[in-house]
mmCIF file of C-alpha atoms in Angstrom:
data_model
loop_
_atom_site.group_PDB
_atom_site.id
_atom_site.type_symbol
_atom_site.label_atom_id
_atom_site.label_comp_id
_atom_site.label_asym_id
_atom_site.label_seq_id
_atom_site.Cartn_x
_atom_site.Cartn_y
_atom_site.Cartn_z
ATOM 1 C CA ILE A 1 0.000 0.000 0.000
ATOM 2 C CA ALA A 2 2.847 2.414 0.789
ATOM 3 C CA HIS A 3 4.368 1.886 -2.662
ATOM 4 C CA GLY A 4 0.950 2.418 -4.275
ATOM 5 C CA LYS A 5 0.459 5.614 -2.279
ATOM 6 C CA TYR A 6 3.835 6.868 -3.486
ATOM 7 C CA LEU A 7 2.934 6.111 -7.122
ATOM 8 C CA VAL A 8 -0.523 7.695 -6.886
ATOM 9 C CA GLU A 9 0.565 10.805 -5.007
ATOM 10 C CA ASN A 10 4.069 11.467 -6.382
ATOM 11 C CA VAL A 11 4.308 9.859 -9.812
ATOM 12 C CA GLY A 12 0.817 9.632 -11.329
ATOM 13 C CA LEU A 13 -0.321 12.802 -9.516
ATOM 14 C CA CYS A 14 -3.850 11.370 -9.548
ATOM 15 C CA ALA A 15 -5.156 13.984 -7.120
ATOM 16 C CA ASP A 16 -4.681 16.704 -9.743
ATOM 17 C CA CYS A 17 -7.832 15.459 -11.492
ATOM 18 C CA HIS A 18 -9.542 13.137 -9.013
ATOM 19 C CA THR A 19 -9.595 15.430 -5.933
ATOM 20 C CA PRO A 20 -11.586 18.668 -5.677
ATOM 21 C CA ARG A 21 -9.889 21.834 -4.492
ATOM 22 C CA ASN A 22 -10.948 24.389 -1.905
ATOM 23 C CA GLU A 23 -11.365 28.142 -2.469
ATOM 24 C CA ARG A 24 -7.588 28.622 -2.039
ATOM 25 C CA GLY A 25 -6.804 26.049 -4.745
ATOM 26 C CA GLU A 26 -5.575 23.458 -2.228
ATOM 27 C CA PHE A 27 -6.724 19.849 -2.342
ATOM 28 C CA ASP A 28 -9.821 19.147 -0.246
ATOM 29 C CA LYS A 29 -8.272 16.384 1.874
ATOM 30 C CA SER A 30 -11.710 15.384 3.212
ATOM 31 C CA ARG A 31 -12.641 14.301 -0.348
ATOM 32 C CA TRP A 32 -9.280 12.776 -1.326
ATOM 33 C CA LEU A 33 -9.513 11.038 -4.730
ATOM 34 C CA GLN A 34 -13.325 11.111 -4.582
ATOM 35 C CA GLY A 35 -13.842 12.713 -7.981
ATOM 36 C CA SER A 36 -13.844 16.273 -9.225
ATOM 37 C CA GLN A 37 -14.868 18.596 -11.996
ATOM 38 C CA LEU A 38 -11.773 19.250 -14.126
ATOM 39 C CA GLY A 39 -10.447 22.778 -14.014
ATOM 40 C CA PHE A 40 -9.027 22.742 -17.520
ATOM 41 C CA VAL A 41 -10.108 22.073 -21.099
ATOM 42 C CA PRO A 42 -8.238 21.168 -24.291
ATOM 43 C CA ARG A 43 -6.879 24.022 -26.403
ATOM 44 C CA GLY A 44 -8.013 22.410 -29.644
ATOM 45 C CA PRO A 45 -10.687 20.006 -30.837
ATOM 46 C CA MET A 46 -10.763 16.878 -28.709
ATOM 47 C CA PRO A 47 -13.438 14.222 -29.135
ATOM 48 C CA ALA A 48 -14.933 12.638 -26.033
ATOM 49 C CA TRP A 49 -13.178 14.900 -23.515
ATOM 50 C CA ALA A 50 -14.045 14.009 -19.897
ATOM 51 C CA ASP A 51 -14.960 17.147 -17.974
ATOM 52 C CA THR A 52 -15.115 15.312 -14.657
ATOM 53 C CA ALA A 53 -12.833 12.747 -13.056
ATOM 54 C CA PRO A 54 -14.643 9.949 -11.196
ATOM 55 C CA SER A 55 -14.039 8.864 -7.638
ATOM 56 C CA ILE A 56 -11.250 6.301 -7.435
ATOM 57 C CA ALA A 57 -11.113 6.091 -3.622
ATOM 58 C CA GLY A 58 -12.119 2.620 -2.517
ATOM 59 C CA LEU A 59 -12.537 1.389 -6.102
ATOM 60 C CA LEU A 60 -16.319 1.420 -5.755
ATOM 61 C CA ASN A 61 -17.134 0.385 -9.331
ATOM 62 C CA ILE A 62 -14.231 -1.948 -10.123
ATOM 63 C CA THR A 63 -12.543 -4.890 -8.426
ATOM 64 C CA GLU A 64 -8.958 -4.662 -7.268
ATOM 65 C CA ALA A 65 -7.997 -7.364 -9.798
ATOM 66 C CA ASP A 66 -9.661 -5.462 -12.658
ATOM 67 C CA ALA A 67 -7.992 -2.226 -11.514
ATOM 68 C CA THR A 68 -4.616 -3.979 -11.552
ATOM 69 C CA ARG A 69 -5.235 -5.186 -15.126
ATOM 70 C CA PHE A 70 -6.372 -1.687 -16.090
ATOM 71 C CA PHE A 71 -3.139 -0.115 -14.826
ATOM 72 C CA GLU A 72 -1.111 -2.810 -16.614
ATOM 73 C CA THR A 73 -2.883 -2.616 -19.987
ATOM 74 C CA GLY A 74 -4.722 0.709 -20.165
ATOM 75 C CA ASP A 75 -7.894 -1.220 -21.047
ATOM 76 C CA TYR A 76 -10.907 -0.538 -18.835
ATOM 77 C CA PRO A 77 -12.974 -3.625 -17.914
ATOM 78 C CA GLY A 78 -16.022 -4.279 -20.062
ATOM 79 C CA GLY A 79 -14.535 -2.540 -23.094
ATOM 80 C CA LYS A 80 -15.356 0.957 -21.848
ATOM 81 C CA GLN A 81 -13.092 3.479 -23.537
ATOM 82 C CA LEU A 82 -11.057 5.943 -21.518
ATOM 83 C CA ARG A 83 -11.595 9.566 -22.362
ATOM 84 C CA PRO A 84 -8.856 12.170 -22.365
ATOM 85 C CA PRO A 85 -7.205 13.477 -20.294
ATOM 86 C CA MET A 86 -6.956 10.065 -18.539
ATOM 87 C CA PRO A 87 -3.784 8.372 -19.788
ATOM 88 C CA PRO A 88 -3.792 4.643 -20.609
ATOM 89 C CA TYR A 89 -1.128 3.544 -18.125
ATOM 90 C CA ARG A 90 1.135 0.559 -18.860
ATOM 91 C CA MET A 91 2.574 -0.276 -15.429
ATOM 92 C CA ASN A 92 4.402 -3.440 -14.526
ATOM 93 C CA HIS A 93 2.422 -5.898 -12.408
ATOM 94 C CA GLU A 94 4.039 -4.922 -9.098
ATOM 95 C CA ASP A 95 3.307 -1.218 -9.550
ATOM 96 C CA ALA A 96 -0.218 -1.791 -10.908
ATOM 97 C CA SER A 97 -1.056 -4.083 -8.005
ATOM 98 C CA ALA A 98 0.342 -1.578 -5.487
ATOM 99 C CA VAL A 99 -1.721 1.275 -6.954
ATOM 100 C CA ALA A 100 -4.892 -0.842 -6.923
ATOM 101 C CA ALA A 101 -4.261 -1.920 -3.306
ATOM 102 C CA TYR A 102 -3.722 1.679 -2.194
ATOM 103 C CA LEU A 103 -6.871 2.927 -3.935
ATOM 104 C CA LYS A 104 -8.900 0.021 -2.484
ATOM 105 C CA SER A 105 -7.660 0.923 1.021
ATOM 106 C CA LEU A 106 -9.053 4.455 0.876
ATOM 107 C CA LYS A 107 -12.329 5.526 2.441
ATOM 108 C CA SER A 108 -14.943 6.119 -0.237
ATOM 109 C CA THR A 109 -18.252 7.886 -0.398
ATOM 110 C CA PRO A 110 -20.780 6.286 -2.749
#
């Protein structure tokens, strides 16, 4: 879990999109990785742009095993296509598993 936390918070910088900010622009730690409206848009035409990032805390809508496969392959379970700006990660198994375990360990709000 510690390695996953490091990857999520310091490498992937997942909070930048998946955590809302307060009026001072700081992360709202009470809603850590629980989804947020994105504060930026593409500069040019971009099909299927996601204007919100979903909650990833607790992995409410995906199993830990499916999340691990997602971080290894970039393919979302069930054939659902990712929308920019979410990158299709290609992590090794150890890193993908660590990220999934960390996200699963977090408190979530349905």
